[in-house]
PDB file of C-alpha atoms in Angstrom:
ATOM      1  CA  GLU A   1     118.229  97.145  74.602  1.00  0.00           C
ATOM      2  CA  THR A   2     116.371  94.955  77.284  1.00  0.00           C
ATOM      3  CA  GLY A   3     115.401  91.357  76.580  1.00  0.00           C
ATOM      4  CA  VAL A   4     112.254  89.436  77.113  1.00  0.00           C
ATOM      5  CA  THR A   5     111.930  89.195  80.948  1.00  0.00           C
ATOM      6  CA  GLN A   6     109.530  86.391  82.453  1.00  0.00           C
ATOM      7  CA  SER A   7     108.421  85.566  86.236  1.00  0.00           C
ATOM      8  CA  PRO A   8     108.508  84.100  88.004  1.00  0.00           C
ATOM      9  CA  THR A   9     111.563  81.320  86.850  1.00  0.00           C
ATOM     10  CA  HIS A  10     110.144  78.496  89.219  1.00  0.00           C
ATOM     11  CA  LEU A  11     107.113  77.822  91.208  1.00  0.00           C
ATOM     12  CA  ILE A  12     105.328  74.925  92.386  1.00  0.00           C
ATOM     13  CA  LYS A  13     101.453  74.751  92.826  1.00  0.00           C
ATOM     14  CA  THR A  14      99.060  72.511  93.941  1.00  0.00           C
ATOM     15  CA  ARG A  15      96.279  70.573  91.360  1.00  0.00           C
ATOM     16  CA  GLY A  16      93.409  72.237  91.101  1.00  0.00           C
ATOM     17  CA  GLN A  17      94.520  75.329  91.766  1.00  0.00           C
ATOM     18  CA  GLN A  18      95.346  78.596  89.632  1.00  0.00           C
ATOM     19  CA  VAL A  19      98.572  80.510  88.108  1.00  0.00           C
ATOM     20  CA  THR A  20      99.553  83.636  86.929  1.00  0.00           C
ATOM     21  CA  LEU A  21     102.764  83.421  84.874  1.00  0.00           C
ATOM     22  CA  ARG A  22     104.491  87.498  83.346  1.00  0.00           C
ATOM     23  CA  CYS A  23     106.499  88.872  80.465  1.00  0.00           C
ATOM     24  CA  SER A  24     108.244  91.401  79.973  1.00  0.00           C
ATOM     25  CA  SER A  25     108.676  92.035  75.594  1.00  0.00           C
ATOM     26  CA  GLN A  26     111.316  92.976  74.365  1.00  0.00           C
ATOM     27  CA  SER A  27     112.059  96.858  73.705  1.00  0.00           C
ATOM     28  CA  GLY A  28     110.065  97.931  71.063  1.00  0.00           C
ATOM     29  CA  HIS A  29     107.713  94.392  70.616  1.00  0.00           C
ATOM     30  CA  ASN A  30     104.300  94.862  70.123  1.00  0.00           C
ATOM     31  CA  THR A  31     103.485  90.892  70.383  1.00  0.00           C
ATOM     32  CA  VAL A  32     103.437  88.538  72.718  1.00  0.00           C
ATOM     33  CA  SER A  33     103.012  84.616  72.455  1.00  0.00           C
ATOM     34  CA  TRP A  34     103.308  82.410  74.941  1.00  0.00           C
ATOM     35  CA  TYR A  35     104.491  78.258  74.283  1.00  0.00           C
ATOM     36  CA  GLN A  36     104.162  75.179  76.867  1.00  0.00           C
ATOM     37  CA  GLN A  37     107.269  72.912  76.231  1.00  0.00           C
ATOM     38  CA  ALA A  38     106.919  69.821  77.851  1.00  0.00           C
ATOM     39  CA  LEU A  39     110.462  68.187  78.666  1.00  0.00           C
ATOM     40  CA  GLY A  40     111.977  66.408  75.436  1.00  0.00           C
ATOM     41  CA  GLN A  41     109.424  68.036  73.431  1.00  0.00           C
ATOM     42  CA  GLY A  42     109.198  71.343  71.477  1.00  0.00           C
ATOM     43  CA  PRO A  43     107.274  73.918  72.531  1.00  0.00           C
ATOM     44  CA  GLN A  44     103.185  74.331  71.735  1.00  0.00           C
ATOM     45  CA  PHE A  45     101.777  77.753  71.071  1.00  0.00           C
ATOM     46  CA  ILE A  46      99.485  78.521  73.250  1.00  0.00           C
ATOM     47  CA  PHE A  47      97.981  81.640  71.923  1.00  0.00           C
ATOM     48  CA  GLN A  48      99.225  84.881  70.568  1.00  0.00           C
ATOM     49  CA  TYR A  49      98.534  88.720  71.483  1.00  0.00           C
ATOM     50  CA  TYR A  50      98.967  92.050  69.231  1.00  0.00           C
ATOM     51  CA  ARG A  51      98.484  95.271  70.156  1.00  0.00           C
ATOM     52  CA  GLU A  52      96.220  94.284  73.755  1.00  0.00           C
ATOM     53  CA  GLU A  53      94.333  91.956  71.307  1.00  0.00           C
ATOM     54  CA  GLU A  54      94.290  88.277  71.191  1.00  0.00           C
ATOM     55  CA  ASN A  55      95.975  86.894  67.626  1.00  0.00           C
ATOM     56  CA  GLY A  56      95.000  83.312  67.461  1.00  0.00           C
ATOM     57  CA  ARG A  57      95.041  80.378  69.949  1.00  0.00           C
ATOM     58  CA  GLY A  58      96.611  76.732  69.638  1.00  0.00           C
ATOM     59  CA  ASN A  59      94.868  73.550  70.899  1.00  0.00           C
ATOM     60  CA  PHE A  60      94.439  74.719  74.629  1.00  0.00           C
ATOM     61  CA  PRO A  61      91.240  74.409  76.761  1.00  0.00           C
ATOM     62  CA  PRO A  62      89.863  77.489  78.108  1.00  0.00           C
ATOM     63  CA  ARG A  63      91.360  77.448  81.230  1.00  0.00           C
ATOM     64  CA  PHE A  64      94.596  78.593  79.570  1.00  0.00           C
ATOM     65  CA  SER A  65      93.699  82.646  79.190  1.00  0.00           C
ATOM     66  CA  GLY A  66      95.732  85.722  79.008  1.00  0.00           C
ATOM     67  CA  ILE A  67      96.022  89.080  78.646  1.00  0.00           C
ATOM     68  CA  GLN A  68      98.878  91.978  76.992  1.00  0.00           C
ATOM     69  CA  PHE A  69      98.867  95.653  78.551  1.00  0.00           C
ATOM     70  CA  PRO A  70      99.025  98.901  77.168  1.00  0.00           C
ATOM     71  CA  ASN A  71     103.051  98.366  77.115  1.00  0.00           C
ATOM     72  CA  TYR A  72     102.838  95.328  75.794  1.00  0.00           C
ATOM     73  CA  SER A  73     103.507  92.906  78.736  1.00  0.00           C
ATOM     74  CA  SER A  74     101.525  90.075  79.398  1.00  0.00           C
ATOM     75  CA  GLU A  75     100.193  87.485  81.148  1.00  0.00           C
ATOM     76  CA  LEU A  76      99.055  83.867  80.844  1.00  0.00           C
ATOM     77  CA  ASN A  77      97.005  82.604  83.248  1.00  0.00           C
ATOM     78  CA  VAL A  78      96.128  79.308  84.178  1.00  0.00           C
ATOM     79  CA  ASN A  79      92.933  77.637  86.367  1.00  0.00           C
ATOM     80  CA  ALA A  80      92.389  74.629  87.843  1.00  0.00           C
ATOM     81  CA  LEU A  81      95.838  72.930  87.350  1.00  0.00           C
ATOM     82  CA  GLU A  82      96.262  69.514  86.389  1.00  0.00           C
ATOM     83  CA  LEU A  83      99.515  67.346  86.527  1.00  0.00           C
ATOM     84  CA  ASP A  84     100.238  67.646  82.682  1.00  0.00           C
ATOM     85  CA  ASP A  85     100.348  71.177  83.335  1.00  0.00           C
ATOM     86  CA  SER A  86     104.265  71.091  84.887  1.00  0.00           C
ATOM     87  CA  ALA A  87     106.231  72.308  81.832  1.00  0.00           C
ATOM     88  CA  LEU A  88     108.215  75.060  80.956  1.00  0.00           C
ATOM     89  CA  TYR A  89     106.093  78.530  79.963  1.00  0.00           C
ATOM     90  CA  LEU A  90     107.713  80.366  77.396  1.00  0.00           C
ATOM     91  CA  CYS A  91     107.162  83.663  76.271  1.00  0.00           C
ATOM     92  CA  ALA A  92     107.982  85.224  73.030  1.00  0.00           C
ATOM     93  CA  SER A  93     107.979  88.774  71.284  1.00  0.00           C
ATOM     94  CA  SER A  94     108.486  89.866  67.976  1.00  0.00           C
ATOM     95  CA  PHE A  95     108.324  93.503  66.200  1.00  0.00           C
ATOM     96  CA  MET A  96     105.381  92.658  64.524  1.00  0.00           C
ATOM     97  CA  ALA A  97     102.572  89.207  64.623  1.00  0.00           C
ATOM     98  CA  ASN A  98     104.843  87.143  61.963  1.00  0.00           C
ATOM     99  CA  SER A  99     108.437  88.494  62.200  1.00  0.00           C
ATOM    100  CA  GLU A 100     110.981  86.701  64.086  1.00  0.00           C
ATOM    101  CA  ALA A 101     110.359  85.671  67.590  1.00  0.00           C
ATOM    102  CA  PHE A 102     112.912  86.173  71.122  1.00  0.00           C
ATOM    103  CA  PHE A 103     112.025  84.288  73.908  1.00  0.00           C
ATOM    104  CA  GLY A 104     112.473  84.755  77.628  1.00  0.00           C
ATOM    105  CA  GLN A 105     114.380  82.266  79.952  1.00  0.00           C
ATOM    106  CA  GLY A 106     111.049  80.991  80.547  1.00  0.00           C
ATOM    107  CA  SER A 107     109.259  80.255  83.864  1.00  0.00           C
ATOM    108  CA  ARG A 108     109.100  76.371  85.404  1.00  0.00           C
ATOM    109  CA  LEU A 109     105.987  75.467  86.300  1.00  0.00           C
ATOM    110  CA  THR A 110     105.043  71.962  88.617  1.00  0.00           C
ATOM    111  CA  VAL A 111     102.479  70.697  89.607  1.00  0.00           C
ATOM    112  CA  VAL A 112     101.827  68.262  92.497  1.00  0.00           C
TER     113      VAL A 112
ATOM    114  CA  GLU B   1      98.146  68.706  59.145  1.00  0.00           C
ATOM    115  CA  ASP B   2     101.087  71.113  59.461  1.00  0.00           C
ATOM    116  CA  GLN B   3     104.337  69.439  60.319  1.00  0.00           C
ATOM    117  CA  VAL B   4     108.336  69.703  60.798  1.00  0.00           C
ATOM    118  CA  THR B   5     110.553  66.535  62.314  1.00  0.00           C
ATOM    119  CA  GLN B   6     113.674  66.757  62.869  1.00  0.00           C
ATOM    120  CA  SER B   7     116.730  63.958  62.514  1.00  0.00           C
ATOM    121  CA  PRO B   8     117.980  62.664  64.534  1.00  0.00           C
ATOM    122  CA  GLU B   9     116.885  62.338  67.620  1.00  0.00           C
ATOM    123  CA  ALA B  10     120.535  62.683  69.712  1.00  0.00           C
ATOM    124  CA  LEU B  11     123.735  63.788  67.989  1.00  0.00           C
ATOM    125  CA  ARG B  12     127.138  62.702  69.563  1.00  0.00           C
ATOM    126  CA  LEU B  13     130.441  64.024  68.117  1.00  0.00           C
ATOM    127  CA  GLN B  14     133.785  64.433  69.051  1.00  0.00           C
ATOM    128  CA  GLU B  15     135.518  68.153  68.904  1.00  0.00           C
ATOM    129  CA  GLY B  16     136.104  69.067  65.413  1.00  0.00           C
ATOM    130  CA  GLU B  17     133.727  66.404  63.993  1.00  0.00           C
ATOM    131  CA  SER B  18     131.756  68.302  61.308  1.00  0.00           C
ATOM    132  CA  SER B  19     128.068  67.388  60.626  1.00  0.00           C
ATOM    133  CA  SER B  20     124.069  68.583  60.022  1.00  0.00           C
ATOM    134  CA  LEU B  21     121.166  68.539  61.842  1.00  0.00           C
ATOM    135  CA  ASN B  22     118.231  67.731  59.170  1.00  0.00           C
ATOM    136  CA  CYS B  23     114.610  69.283  59.416  1.00  0.00           C
ATOM    137  CA  SER B  24     111.831  68.381  56.830  1.00  0.00           C
ATOM    138  CA  TYR B  25     109.311  70.043  57.325  1.00  0.00           C
ATOM    139  CA  THR B  26     105.169  69.939  55.889  1.00  0.00           C
ATOM    140  CA  VAL B  27     103.489  73.045  55.370  1.00  0.00           C
ATOM    141  CA  SER B  28     100.317  75.177  53.772  1.00  0.00           C
ATOM    142  CA  GLY B  29     102.598  78.270  52.787  1.00  0.00           C
ATOM    143  CA  LEU B  30     105.836  78.627  54.120  1.00  0.00           C
ATOM    144  CA  ARG B  31     106.485  82.084  55.848  1.00  0.00           C
ATOM    145  CA  GLY B  32     109.621  81.141  57.214  1.00  0.00           C
ATOM    146  CA  LEU B  33     111.848  78.773  58.628  1.00  0.00           C
ATOM    147  CA  PHE B  34     113.824  79.365  61.912  1.00  0.00           C
ATOM    148  CA  TRP B  35     116.391  78.060  64.004  1.00  0.00           C
ATOM    149  CA  TYR B  36     117.180  77.921  67.518  1.00  0.00           C
ATOM    150  CA  ARG B  37     119.251  76.908  70.109  1.00  0.00           C
ATOM    151  CA  GLN B  38     118.449  75.645  73.420  1.00  0.00           C
ATOM    152  CA  ASP B  39     120.304  75.091  76.687  1.00  0.00           C
ATOM    153  CA  PRO B  40     118.899  73.042  79.552  1.00  0.00           C
ATOM    154  CA  GLY B  41     116.194  74.751  81.494  1.00  0.00           C
ATOM    155  CA  LYS B  42     116.221  78.247  79.667  1.00  0.00           C
ATOM    156  CA  GLY B  43     114.333  79.496  76.391  1.00  0.00           C
ATOM    157  CA  PRO B  44     115.459  79.102  72.938  1.00  0.00           C
ATOM    158  CA  GLU B  45     118.010  81.364  71.485  1.00  0.00           C
ATOM    159  CA  PHE B  46     117.321  82.414  68.109  1.00  0.00           C
ATOM    160  CA  LEU B  47     120.057  81.654  65.208  1.00  0.00           C
ATOM    161  CA  PHE B  48     118.587  81.899  61.950  1.00  0.00           C
ATOM    162  CA  THR B  49     114.909  83.035  59.943  1.00  0.00           C
ATOM    163  CA  LEU B  50     115.283  81.168  56.160  1.00  0.00           C
ATOM    164  CA  TYR B  51     112.917  82.662  53.876  1.00  0.00           C
ATOM    165  CA  SER B  52     113.414  81.167  50.254  1.00  0.00           C
ATOM    166  CA  ALA B  53     114.655  77.888  48.934  1.00  0.00           C
ATOM    167  CA  GLY B  54     118.447  77.923  48.012  1.00  0.00           C
ATOM    168  CA  GLU B  55     118.816  80.681  50.999  1.00  0.00           C
ATOM    169  CA  GLU B  56     121.735  80.080  53.475  1.00  0.00           C
ATOM    170  CA  LYS B  57     122.962  82.319  55.958  1.00  0.00           C
ATOM    171  CA  GLU B  58     125.952  81.760  58.600  1.00  0.00           C
ATOM    172  CA  LYS B  59     127.192  82.116  62.048  1.00  0.00           C
ATOM    173  CA  GLU B  60     130.402  81.211  63.303  1.00  0.00           C
ATOM    174  CA  ARG B  61     130.878  77.108  62.972  1.00  0.00           C
ATOM    175  CA  LEU B  62     127.112  77.428  62.172  1.00  0.00           C
ATOM    176  CA  LYS B  63     125.687  77.561  58.650  1.00  0.00           C
ATOM    177  CA  ALA B  64     121.383  77.477  57.547  1.00  0.00           C
ATOM    178  CA  THR B  65     120.724  76.207  54.409  1.00  0.00           C
ATOM    179  CA  LEU B  66     117.044  75.399  52.727  1.00  0.00           C
ATOM    180  CA  THR B  67     114.910  73.414  50.345  1.00  0.00           C
ATOM    181  CA  LYS B  68     111.329  73.433  49.555  1.00  0.00           C
ATOM    182  CA  LYS B  69     110.951  70.653  51.990  1.00  0.00           C
ATOM    183  CA  GLU B  70     113.925  70.777  54.378  1.00  0.00           C
ATOM    184  CA  SER B  71     116.579  72.740  55.735  1.00  0.00           C
ATOM    185  CA  PHE B  72     119.932  71.564  57.201  1.00  0.00           C
ATOM    186  CA  LEU B  73     121.914  73.079  59.899  1.00  0.00           C
ATOM    187  CA  HIS B  74     125.675  72.411  59.209  1.00  0.00           C
ATOM    188  CA  ILE B  75     127.942  73.403  62.150  1.00  0.00           C
ATOM    189  CA  THR B  76     131.735  72.797  60.890  1.00  0.00           C
ATOM    190  CA  ALA B  77     134.766  71.709  63.525  1.00  0.00           C
ATOM    191  CA  PRO B  78     132.773  71.983  66.889  1.00  0.00           C
ATOM    192  CA  LYS B  79     133.411  72.871  69.848  1.00  0.00           C
ATOM    193  CA  PRO B  80     131.785  71.371  73.494  1.00  0.00           C
ATOM    194  CA  GLU B  81     130.341  74.796  73.798  1.00  0.00           C
ATOM    195  CA  ASP B  82     128.391  73.917  70.739  1.00  0.00           C
ATOM    196  CA  SER B  83     126.522  71.248  73.061  1.00  0.00           C
ATOM    197  CA  ALA B  84     122.690  71.908  72.798  1.00  0.00           C
ATOM    198  CA  THR B  85     119.681  71.092  71.824  1.00  0.00           C
ATOM    199  CA  TYR B  86     118.744  72.636  68.483  1.00  0.00           C
ATOM    200  CA  LEU B  87     114.635  73.551  67.490  1.00  0.00           C
ATOM    201  CA  CYS B  88     113.673  73.930  64.018  1.00  0.00           C
ATOM    202  CA  ALA B  89     110.229  75.821  63.547  1.00  0.00           C
ATOM    203  CA  VAL B  90     107.884  76.816  60.455  1.00  0.00           C
ATOM    204  CA  GLN B  91     105.995  79.912  60.326  1.00  0.00           C
ATOM    205  CA  ALA B  92     103.191  79.253  57.649  1.00  0.00           C
ATOM    206  CA  GLY B  93      99.781  80.685  56.061  1.00  0.00           C
ATOM    207  CA  LEU B  94      98.773  83.818  55.118  1.00  0.00           C
ATOM    208  CA  ALA B  95     100.856  86.992  55.118  1.00  0.00           C
ATOM    209  CA  GLY B  96      99.194  89.116  57.963  1.00  0.00           C
ATOM    210  CA  SER B  97      98.159  85.925  59.706  1.00  0.00           C
ATOM    211  CA  GLN B  98      99.439  85.135  63.045  1.00  0.00           C
ATOM    212  CA  GLY B  99     102.679  84.318  63.302  1.00  0.00           C
ATOM    213  CA  ASN B 100     102.376  81.304  65.409  1.00  0.00           C
ATOM    214  CA  LEU B 101     105.552  78.799  65.210  1.00  0.00           C
ATOM    215  CA  ILE B 102     105.243  74.657  64.762  1.00  0.00           C
ATOM    216  CA  PHE B 103     108.277  73.423  66.655  1.00  0.00           C
ATOM    217  CA  GLY B 104     109.947  69.935  65.588  1.00  0.00           C
ATOM    218  CA  LYS B 105     110.919  68.340  69.212  1.00  0.00           C
ATOM    219  CA  GLY B 106     114.486  69.165  68.592  1.00  0.00           C
ATOM    220  CA  THR B 107     118.394  67.576  68.182  1.00  0.00           C
ATOM    221  CA  LYS B 108     119.992  67.429  71.208  1.00  0.00           C
ATOM    222  CA  LEU B 109     123.667  68.027  70.173  1.00  0.00           C
ATOM    223  CA  SER B 110     126.878  66.470  72.419  1.00  0.00           C
ATOM    224  CA  VAL B 111     130.261  67.739  71.812  1.00  0.00           C
ATOM    225  CA  LYS B 112     133.136  65.977  73.547  1.00  0.00           C
ATOM    226  CA  PRO B 113     136.561  67.321  73.823  1.00  0.00           C
TER     227      PRO B 113
END
C-alpha cells in the first residue's frame, strides 16, 4: 500500500509568480485535503476535494485553487505569490470526506 | 467559533519522566478528535482518533483520552525518539459534511537522555 506522496518537496519562487503543487493520494482513498502550515503554527485548511468536486473551503483567497483528477490525485495552484505564502503545504488523503486523514511529507514553498 | 488550544507550547523531559499534553477544544458538534506526531520538516503522522467522551486508545508509550472539553496525550517513560511536535485536531459538523481538521498549534516535546 503506497502512502501519500507530494512533489516537489522544496521550491523557491519569486513574488508574483505562480506555483503548482502535486499530490498522489493513498491507494483506495477518494478524498484529498490541502493544508498550509506556517512555521511554528498548526496546519490551516485550504480546501477539500471529494470525487473530483470541491467539498469545502477554508479562509483562503481565490488565487488558491485546486483540482482533483479521476485517479484521485490532486493539484494545488497558487497565483500571484506573496511573501506570506511561504509555508509547508500539506496534502492529506482519506477514505471518505470525514474519516482519518493521512498526510504526505509536504512541499516547502519559499517566496522571495 | 471552533477552536483548539494545546498546552504547554513546549515540554522538556528527561528520559523515563512521564507527563501529559493537553488539548482543549470548543466545537459545534464534535465528530472526532485526532492526535498527530510531526517531526521537523515532515508531514504529520497519524496516531489516534477518539470519537466520544470516556474513550481511550494506546500505542506503545502513548495513551490518548477524551472528555467533553479536552483530550490528554499521556507519555509513559518517554525515550529520546519520542521527541517531536504533537498536534491535536478536531473534526466538527454534521454527518456527511466536509471533513476538514481544525488544528491546535502543537506541543513541542524534547526528551533528553
